[in-house]
XYZ file of C-alpha atoms in Angstrom:
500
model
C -32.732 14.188 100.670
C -31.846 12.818 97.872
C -32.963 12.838 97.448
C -35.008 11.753 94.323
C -40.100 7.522 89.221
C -43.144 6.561 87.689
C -45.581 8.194 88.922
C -49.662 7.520 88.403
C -52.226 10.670 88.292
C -53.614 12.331 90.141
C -57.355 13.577 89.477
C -60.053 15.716 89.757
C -62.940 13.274 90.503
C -65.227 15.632 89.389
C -63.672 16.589 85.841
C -65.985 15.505 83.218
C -64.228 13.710 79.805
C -65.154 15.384 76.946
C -63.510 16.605 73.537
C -63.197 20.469 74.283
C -62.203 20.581 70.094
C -64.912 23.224 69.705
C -64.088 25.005 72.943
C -63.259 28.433 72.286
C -60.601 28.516 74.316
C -58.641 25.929 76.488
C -56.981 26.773 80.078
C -53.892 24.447 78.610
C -53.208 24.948 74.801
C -50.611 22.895 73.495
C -47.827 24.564 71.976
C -46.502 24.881 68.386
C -44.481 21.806 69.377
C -47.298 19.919 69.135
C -47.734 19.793 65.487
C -46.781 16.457 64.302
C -44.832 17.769 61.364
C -42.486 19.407 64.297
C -41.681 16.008 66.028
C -38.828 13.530 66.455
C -38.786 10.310 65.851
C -40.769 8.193 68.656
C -39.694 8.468 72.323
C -37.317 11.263 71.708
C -39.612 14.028 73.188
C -39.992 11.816 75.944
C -36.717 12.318 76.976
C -36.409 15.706 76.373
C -39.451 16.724 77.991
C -38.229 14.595 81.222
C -34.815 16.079 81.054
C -36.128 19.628 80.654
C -38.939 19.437 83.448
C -35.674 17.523 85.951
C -33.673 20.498 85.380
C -35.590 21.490 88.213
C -34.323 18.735 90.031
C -30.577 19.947 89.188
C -32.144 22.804 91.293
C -32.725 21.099 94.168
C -29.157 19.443 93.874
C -28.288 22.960 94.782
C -29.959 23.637 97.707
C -28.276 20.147 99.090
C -25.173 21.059 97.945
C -25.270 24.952 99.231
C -24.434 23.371 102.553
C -21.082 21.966 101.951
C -20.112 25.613 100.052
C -21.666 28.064 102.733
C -20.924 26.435 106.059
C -17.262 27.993 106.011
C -17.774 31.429 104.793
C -21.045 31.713 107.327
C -19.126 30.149 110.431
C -15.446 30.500 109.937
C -14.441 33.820 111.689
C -11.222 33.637 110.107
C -13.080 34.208 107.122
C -14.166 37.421 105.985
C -17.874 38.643 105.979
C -20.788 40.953 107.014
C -21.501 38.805 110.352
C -21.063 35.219 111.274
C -23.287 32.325 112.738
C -22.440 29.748 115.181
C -22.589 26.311 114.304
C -25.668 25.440 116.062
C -27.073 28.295 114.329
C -25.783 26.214 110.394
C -27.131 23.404 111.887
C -30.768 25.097 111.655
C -29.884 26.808 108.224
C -29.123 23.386 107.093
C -32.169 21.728 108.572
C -34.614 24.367 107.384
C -34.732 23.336 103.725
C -36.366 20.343 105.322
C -39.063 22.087 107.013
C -40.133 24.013 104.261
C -40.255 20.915 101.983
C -42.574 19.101 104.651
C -44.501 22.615 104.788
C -44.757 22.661 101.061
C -44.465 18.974 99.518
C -48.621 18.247 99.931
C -50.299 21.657 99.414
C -48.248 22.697 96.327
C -48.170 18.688 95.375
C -51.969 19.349 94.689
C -51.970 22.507 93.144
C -50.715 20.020 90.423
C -53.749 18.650 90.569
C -55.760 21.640 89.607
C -53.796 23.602 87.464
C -51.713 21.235 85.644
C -48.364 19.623 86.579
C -46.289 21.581 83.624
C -47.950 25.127 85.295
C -46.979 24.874 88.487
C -43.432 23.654 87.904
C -43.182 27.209 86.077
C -44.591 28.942 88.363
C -41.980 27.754 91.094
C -39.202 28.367 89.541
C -39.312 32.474 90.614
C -39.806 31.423 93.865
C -36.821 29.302 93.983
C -35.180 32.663 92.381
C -36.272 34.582 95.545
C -34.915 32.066 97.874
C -31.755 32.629 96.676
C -31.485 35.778 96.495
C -32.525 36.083 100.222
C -29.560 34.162 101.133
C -27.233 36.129 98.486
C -27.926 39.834 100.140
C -28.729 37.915 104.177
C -27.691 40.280 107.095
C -28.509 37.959 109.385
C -29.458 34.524 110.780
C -32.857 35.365 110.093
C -32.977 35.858 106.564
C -30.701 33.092 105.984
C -33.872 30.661 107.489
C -36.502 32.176 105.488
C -34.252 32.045 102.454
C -34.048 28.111 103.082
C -37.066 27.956 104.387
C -38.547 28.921 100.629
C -36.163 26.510 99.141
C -37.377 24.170 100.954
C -41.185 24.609 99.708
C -40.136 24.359 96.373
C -37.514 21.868 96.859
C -40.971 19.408 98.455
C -43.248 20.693 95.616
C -40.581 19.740 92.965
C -40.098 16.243 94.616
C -43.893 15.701 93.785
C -44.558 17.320 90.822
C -41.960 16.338 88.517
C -41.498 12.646 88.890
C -45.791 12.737 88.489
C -45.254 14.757 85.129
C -42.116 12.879 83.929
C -43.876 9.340 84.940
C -47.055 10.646 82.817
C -45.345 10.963 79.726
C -43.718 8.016 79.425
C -44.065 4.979 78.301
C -44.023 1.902 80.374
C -40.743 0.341 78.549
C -38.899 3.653 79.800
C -40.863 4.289 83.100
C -37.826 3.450 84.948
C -34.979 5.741 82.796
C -37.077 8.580 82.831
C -37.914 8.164 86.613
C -34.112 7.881 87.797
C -33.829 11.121 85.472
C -34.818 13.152 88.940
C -32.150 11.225 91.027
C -29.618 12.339 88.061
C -30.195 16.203 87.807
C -30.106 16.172 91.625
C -27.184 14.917 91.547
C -25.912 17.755 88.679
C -26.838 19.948 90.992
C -24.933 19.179 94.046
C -22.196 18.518 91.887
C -22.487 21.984 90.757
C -22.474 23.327 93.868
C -18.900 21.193 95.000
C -17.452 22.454 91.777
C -17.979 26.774 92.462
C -17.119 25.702 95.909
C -13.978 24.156 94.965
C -13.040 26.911 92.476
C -13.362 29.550 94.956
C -16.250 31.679 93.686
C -18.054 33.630 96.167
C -20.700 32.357 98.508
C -22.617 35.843 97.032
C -22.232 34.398 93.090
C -22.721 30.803 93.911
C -26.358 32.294 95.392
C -26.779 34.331 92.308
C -25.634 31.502 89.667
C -28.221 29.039 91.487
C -30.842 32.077 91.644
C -30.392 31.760 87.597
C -31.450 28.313 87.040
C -34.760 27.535 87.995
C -35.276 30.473 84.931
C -33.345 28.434 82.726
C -35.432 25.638 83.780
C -38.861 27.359 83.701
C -38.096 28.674 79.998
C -37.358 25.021 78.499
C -40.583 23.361 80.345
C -42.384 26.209 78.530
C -42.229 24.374 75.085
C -43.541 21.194 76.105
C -47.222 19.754 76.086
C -48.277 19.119 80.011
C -49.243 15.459 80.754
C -51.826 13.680 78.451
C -53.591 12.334 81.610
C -53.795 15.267 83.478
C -55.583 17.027 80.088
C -57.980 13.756 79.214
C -59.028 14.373 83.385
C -59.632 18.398 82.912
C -61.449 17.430 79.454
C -59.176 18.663 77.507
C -59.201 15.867 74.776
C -57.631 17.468 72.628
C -54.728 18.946 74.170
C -53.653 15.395 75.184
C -53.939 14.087 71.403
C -51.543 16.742 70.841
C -49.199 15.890 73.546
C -49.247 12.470 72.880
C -48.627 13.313 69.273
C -45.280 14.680 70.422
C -44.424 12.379 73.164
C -44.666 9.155 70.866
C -43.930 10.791 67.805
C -47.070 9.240 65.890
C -50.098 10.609 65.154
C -51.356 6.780 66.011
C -52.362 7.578 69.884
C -56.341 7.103 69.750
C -55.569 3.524 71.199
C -53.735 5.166 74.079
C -56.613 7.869 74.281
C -58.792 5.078 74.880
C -57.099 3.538 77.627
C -56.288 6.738 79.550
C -59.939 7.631 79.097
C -60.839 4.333 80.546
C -58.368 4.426 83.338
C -59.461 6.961 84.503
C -63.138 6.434 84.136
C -62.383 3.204 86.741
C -61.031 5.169 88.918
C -63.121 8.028 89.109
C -65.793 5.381 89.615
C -64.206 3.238 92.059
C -62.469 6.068 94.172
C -63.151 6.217 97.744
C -61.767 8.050 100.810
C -58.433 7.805 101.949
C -59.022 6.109 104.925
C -61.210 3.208 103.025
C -59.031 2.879 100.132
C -56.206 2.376 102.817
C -57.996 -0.458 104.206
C -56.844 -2.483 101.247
C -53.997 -5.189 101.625
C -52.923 -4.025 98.919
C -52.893 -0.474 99.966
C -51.255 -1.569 103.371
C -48.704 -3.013 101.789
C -47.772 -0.288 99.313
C -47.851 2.639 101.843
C -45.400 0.700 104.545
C -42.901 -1.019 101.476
C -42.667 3.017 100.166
C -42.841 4.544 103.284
C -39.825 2.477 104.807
C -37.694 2.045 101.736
C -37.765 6.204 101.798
C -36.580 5.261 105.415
C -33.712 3.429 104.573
C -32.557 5.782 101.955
C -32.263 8.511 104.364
C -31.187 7.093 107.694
C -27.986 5.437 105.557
C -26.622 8.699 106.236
C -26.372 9.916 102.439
C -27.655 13.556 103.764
C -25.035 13.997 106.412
C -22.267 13.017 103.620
C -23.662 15.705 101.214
C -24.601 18.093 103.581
C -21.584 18.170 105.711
C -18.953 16.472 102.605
C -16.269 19.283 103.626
C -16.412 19.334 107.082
C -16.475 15.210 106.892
C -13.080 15.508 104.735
C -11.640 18.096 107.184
C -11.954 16.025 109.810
C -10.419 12.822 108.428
C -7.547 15.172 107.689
C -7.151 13.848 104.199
C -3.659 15.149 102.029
C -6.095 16.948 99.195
C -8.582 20.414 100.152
C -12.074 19.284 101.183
C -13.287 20.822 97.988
C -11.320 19.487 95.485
C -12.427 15.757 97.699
C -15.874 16.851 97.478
C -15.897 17.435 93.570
C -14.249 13.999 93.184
C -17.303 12.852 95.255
C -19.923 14.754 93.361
C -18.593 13.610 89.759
C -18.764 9.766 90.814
C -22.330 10.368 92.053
C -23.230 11.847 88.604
C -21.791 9.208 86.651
C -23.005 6.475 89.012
C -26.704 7.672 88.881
C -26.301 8.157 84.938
C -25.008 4.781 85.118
C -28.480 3.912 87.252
C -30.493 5.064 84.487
C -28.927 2.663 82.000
C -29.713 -0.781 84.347
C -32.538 0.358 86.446
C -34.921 -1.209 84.173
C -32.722 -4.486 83.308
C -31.533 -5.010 86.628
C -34.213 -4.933 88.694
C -35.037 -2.555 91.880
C -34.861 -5.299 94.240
C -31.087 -6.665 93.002
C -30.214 -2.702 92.989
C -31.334 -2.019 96.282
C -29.807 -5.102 98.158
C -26.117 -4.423 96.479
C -26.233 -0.775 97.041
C -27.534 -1.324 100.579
C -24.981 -4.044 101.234
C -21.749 -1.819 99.618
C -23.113 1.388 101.317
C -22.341 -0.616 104.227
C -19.668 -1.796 104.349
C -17.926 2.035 102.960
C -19.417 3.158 105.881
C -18.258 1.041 108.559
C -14.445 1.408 106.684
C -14.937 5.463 106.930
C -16.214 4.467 110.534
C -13.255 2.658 111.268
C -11.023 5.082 110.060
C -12.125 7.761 112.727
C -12.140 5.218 114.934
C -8.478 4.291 114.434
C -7.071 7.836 114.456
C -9.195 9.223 116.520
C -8.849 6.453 119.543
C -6.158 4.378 119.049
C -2.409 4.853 117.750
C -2.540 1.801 115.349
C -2.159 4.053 112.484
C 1.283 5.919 113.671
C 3.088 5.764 110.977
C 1.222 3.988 108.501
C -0.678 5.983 105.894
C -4.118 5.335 105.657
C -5.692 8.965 104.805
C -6.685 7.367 101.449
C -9.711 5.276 103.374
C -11.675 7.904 104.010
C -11.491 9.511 100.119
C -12.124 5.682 98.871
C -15.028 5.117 101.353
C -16.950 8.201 100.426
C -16.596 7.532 96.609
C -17.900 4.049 96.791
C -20.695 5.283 99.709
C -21.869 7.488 97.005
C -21.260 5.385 93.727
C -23.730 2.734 95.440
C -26.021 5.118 96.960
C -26.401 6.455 93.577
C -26.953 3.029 91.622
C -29.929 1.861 94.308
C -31.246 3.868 96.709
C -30.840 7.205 95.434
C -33.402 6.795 92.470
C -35.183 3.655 93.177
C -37.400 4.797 96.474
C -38.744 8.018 94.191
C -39.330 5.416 90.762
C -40.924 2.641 93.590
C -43.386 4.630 95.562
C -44.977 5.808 92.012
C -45.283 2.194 90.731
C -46.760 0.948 94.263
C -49.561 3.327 94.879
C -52.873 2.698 93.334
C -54.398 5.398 91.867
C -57.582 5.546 94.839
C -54.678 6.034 97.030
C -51.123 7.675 94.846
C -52.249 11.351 95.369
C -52.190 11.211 99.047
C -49.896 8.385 99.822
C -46.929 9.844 97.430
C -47.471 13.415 99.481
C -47.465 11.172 103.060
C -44.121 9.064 101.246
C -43.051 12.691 100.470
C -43.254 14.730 103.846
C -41.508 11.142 105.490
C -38.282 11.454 103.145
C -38.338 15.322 104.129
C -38.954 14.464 108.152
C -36.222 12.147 107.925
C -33.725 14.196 106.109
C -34.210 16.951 108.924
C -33.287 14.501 111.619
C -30.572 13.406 109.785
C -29.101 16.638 108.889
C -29.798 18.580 112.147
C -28.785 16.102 114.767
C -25.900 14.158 112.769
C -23.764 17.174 114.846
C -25.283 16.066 118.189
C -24.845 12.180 116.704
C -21.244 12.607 116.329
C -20.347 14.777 119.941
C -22.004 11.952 121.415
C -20.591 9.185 120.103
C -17.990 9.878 117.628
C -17.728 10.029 114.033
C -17.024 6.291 113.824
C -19.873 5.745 115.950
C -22.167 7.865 113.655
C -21.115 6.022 110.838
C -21.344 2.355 112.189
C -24.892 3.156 113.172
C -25.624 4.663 109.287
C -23.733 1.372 108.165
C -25.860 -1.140 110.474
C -29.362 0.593 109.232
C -28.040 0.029 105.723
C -27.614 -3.574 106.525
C -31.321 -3.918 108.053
C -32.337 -2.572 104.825
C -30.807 -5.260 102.862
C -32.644 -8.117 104.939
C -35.844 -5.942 104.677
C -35.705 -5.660 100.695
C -34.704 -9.656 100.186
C -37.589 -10.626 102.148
C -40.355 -7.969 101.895
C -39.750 -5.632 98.272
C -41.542 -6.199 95.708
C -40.020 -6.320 92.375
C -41.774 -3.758 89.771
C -39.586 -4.276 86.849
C -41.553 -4.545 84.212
C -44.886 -5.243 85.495
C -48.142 -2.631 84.551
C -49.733 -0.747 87.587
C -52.936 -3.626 87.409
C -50.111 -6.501 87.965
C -48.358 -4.657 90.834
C -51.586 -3.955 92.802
C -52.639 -7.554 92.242
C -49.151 -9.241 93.563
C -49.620 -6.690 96.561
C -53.279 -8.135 97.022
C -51.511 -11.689 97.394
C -53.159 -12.982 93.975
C -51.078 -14.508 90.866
C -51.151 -11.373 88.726
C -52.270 -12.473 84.314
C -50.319 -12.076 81.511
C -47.191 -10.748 83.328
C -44.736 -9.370 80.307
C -41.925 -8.197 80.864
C -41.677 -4.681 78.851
């Protein structure tokens, strides 16, 4: 995964809008930080709020990067430990963080739905804890799979919940910065992983260190309002004034009231079963563009270069360790994807997704060629190329990182109507999980057959399908409210399109 928006709500069609202000009690109280003497200047808590609840994300960078740090100490009889696993055996351990985010992306994804999007990214986070400290005290295969296997759940839940609450709270002029946010702290997190790797800490601390942050995480979502929709949908009127308070910084939000309350008043009225609302064109259209950009961003191959980054860099035989190359890889994907957030809503998502597509390409079918050159021919005897395969990988992941690592999460939020975003972002979901499983399990079985070059020159020529399939079938979002996206999806000339 890279995994990875704007995302719409998702609501209880049989909440009833009201001003709870003389409820006794509320099952969502706003916290102290809601008093508008206590906020920043506007947008600020926007941004914190979003970087607080993506720390979570930065926890799911983990479980992507726990690969690359644990396949040595778990395989490598040379190695000292309490037992060891074949690599067949990995290859499941891998893979199973993907089956428990399929398991858990949809049912968790709509326990949002009834208990708030801030509650059940806290209540997560101890799960996540557990997870890892299965796989820091494992004796055996078996706990190692369940350990990943509740990583997993979480990992899917998070990959939900989070972009819908940071996509909530902002404001459409910073939709897209706060969306990439997710694909940024993922990022952090792998990163973080390459780096204990690389430093030679202990498969047992890096466990215990990663068991730590979701905590971290769940303590700093604590002091922030939940989303303002999700409140004005459970009738709690108030609650969202409050949060909206913060989150803009103004006590000036009864406009915005307004229009939430309306919003959602259409849609409660006008909400239909899946299957009808899906009969749309408009619906069409947005479930297969999201559906197969997700596709694209995982059968490039950027979860076989995370998952197996060391074992990649061993084989190229490359003059540094394969930790200290996987760090160097990990730091340009951080600064890359921070560099996302700055352009993502200047550039575009189509002009990002056709150059990263088209670069990703071409890095691949250079890191492609290198295998095949050593590995098959003799043309390199004597010449010095072991720099290709360092200088592939950095720009693979530079462009990955600057298109289609954030944009498919931010896209799939801003296509989806809100008759159909609930169900269609968990179906967009469970697809990015399915494909990162086949990816990450058989990319072993990919290579024996056909060769690392081969492997790669297949990841490079999907990349280059999804180039032609963006230029003539993506729809650009930048800038456009939900209304004018659904009505250039219908096929009609959408009113008053401003660019924000």
């Amino acid at each position: 995964m890279s995994l990875h928006s704007a995302v719409g709500p998702r609501q209880d069609e049989n909440s009833i809008i009201e001003d709870d202000s003389n409820m006794a009690s509320s099952s969502e109280r706003t916290p102290l930080l809601a008093s508008p003497s206590n906020t920043m200047p506007s947008r600020s808590m926007q941004y914190l709020a979003a970087l607080s609840a993506c720390t979570a994300a930065m926890a799911v960078g983990t479980t992507m990067g726990w690969t690359s740090a644990a396949e040595k100490p778990l395989t490598n009889s040379a190695i000292p430990g309490d037992y060891k696993i074949d690599s067949n055996q990995f290859s499941w351990v891998s893979a199973m963080l993907s089956i428990g985010a399929i398991v858990g992306a949809v049912p968790l994804g709509y326990l949002a739905n009834i208990i708030g999007r801030k509650k059940v990214i806290i209540l997560l986070a101890p799960f996540m804890s557990i997870g890892y400290l299965l796989l820091a005290f494992s004796t055996g295969f078996w706990m190692l799979l369940l350990g990943r296997f509740i990583l997993g759940g979480v990992t899917g839940a998070y990959c939900v919940v989070v972009p819908m609450y940071t996509g909530e709270i902002a404001e459409p002029a910073i939709r897209g910065v706060l969306g990439s946010f997710f694909q940024l702290l993922i990022t952090a997190g792998i990163l973080l992983a390459y780096a204990l790797n690389a430093l030679n800490v202990s498969l047992l601390w890096i466990n215990i260190v990663f068991a730590i942050l979701p905590a971290i995480m769940a303590i700093m979502v604590l002091y922030f309002p939940d989303s303002p929709r999700w409140s004005i949908s459970k009738g709690h009127e108030t609650d969202a004034r409050n949060a909206l308070k913060v989150f803009r910084g103004t006590s000036d939000v009864e406009d915005e009231i307004q229009l939430i309350k309306d919003d959602i008043t259409r849609e409660r009225e006008a909400k239909l079963p899946f299957s009808q609302a899906v009969s749309t064109t408009a619906a069409k259209k947005a479930l297969f563009l999201a559906l197969t950009v997700m596709l694209f961003q995982q059968f490039s191959g950027i979860n076989a270069v995370i998952f197996y980054a060391s074992q990649i860099f061993a084989d190229a035989k490359v003059p540094l360790e394969e930790s200290q190359c996987t760090v160097i890889v990990g730091v340009c994907q951080i600064i890359a994807t921070y560099v996302s957030t700055l352009i993502i809503d200047r550039a575009g998502r189509k002009p990002l997704l056709i150059s990263s597509g088209a670069i990703m390409a071409i890095s691949g079918a250079l890191l492609g060629l290198y295998f095949y050159l050593t590995e098959q021919t003799h043309v390199t005897d004597g010449v010095d190329i072991s720099w290709l395969p360092i200088v592939s990988m950095v720009v693979f992941i530079i462009l990955f990182s600057l298109g289609y690592g954030p944009i498919p999460w931010l896209y799939m939020g801003e296509v989806f109507s809100d008759q159909i975003k609930e169900t269609g972002m968990s179906i967009a979901t469970v697809v990015n999980w399915i494909s990162v499983f086949i990816v990450t399990k058989f990319y072993g079985d990919l290579k024996e057959g056909i060769g690392g070059y081969g492997a790669f020159w297949v990841f490079s020529a999907i990349s280059v399908l999804g180039c032609f399939f963006t230029f003539f079938f993506v729809l650009e979002t930048k800038g456009k409210t939900f209304d004018q996206i659904q009505m250039e999806l219908a096929g009609e000339k959408p009113k008053n399109l401003n660019r924000i």
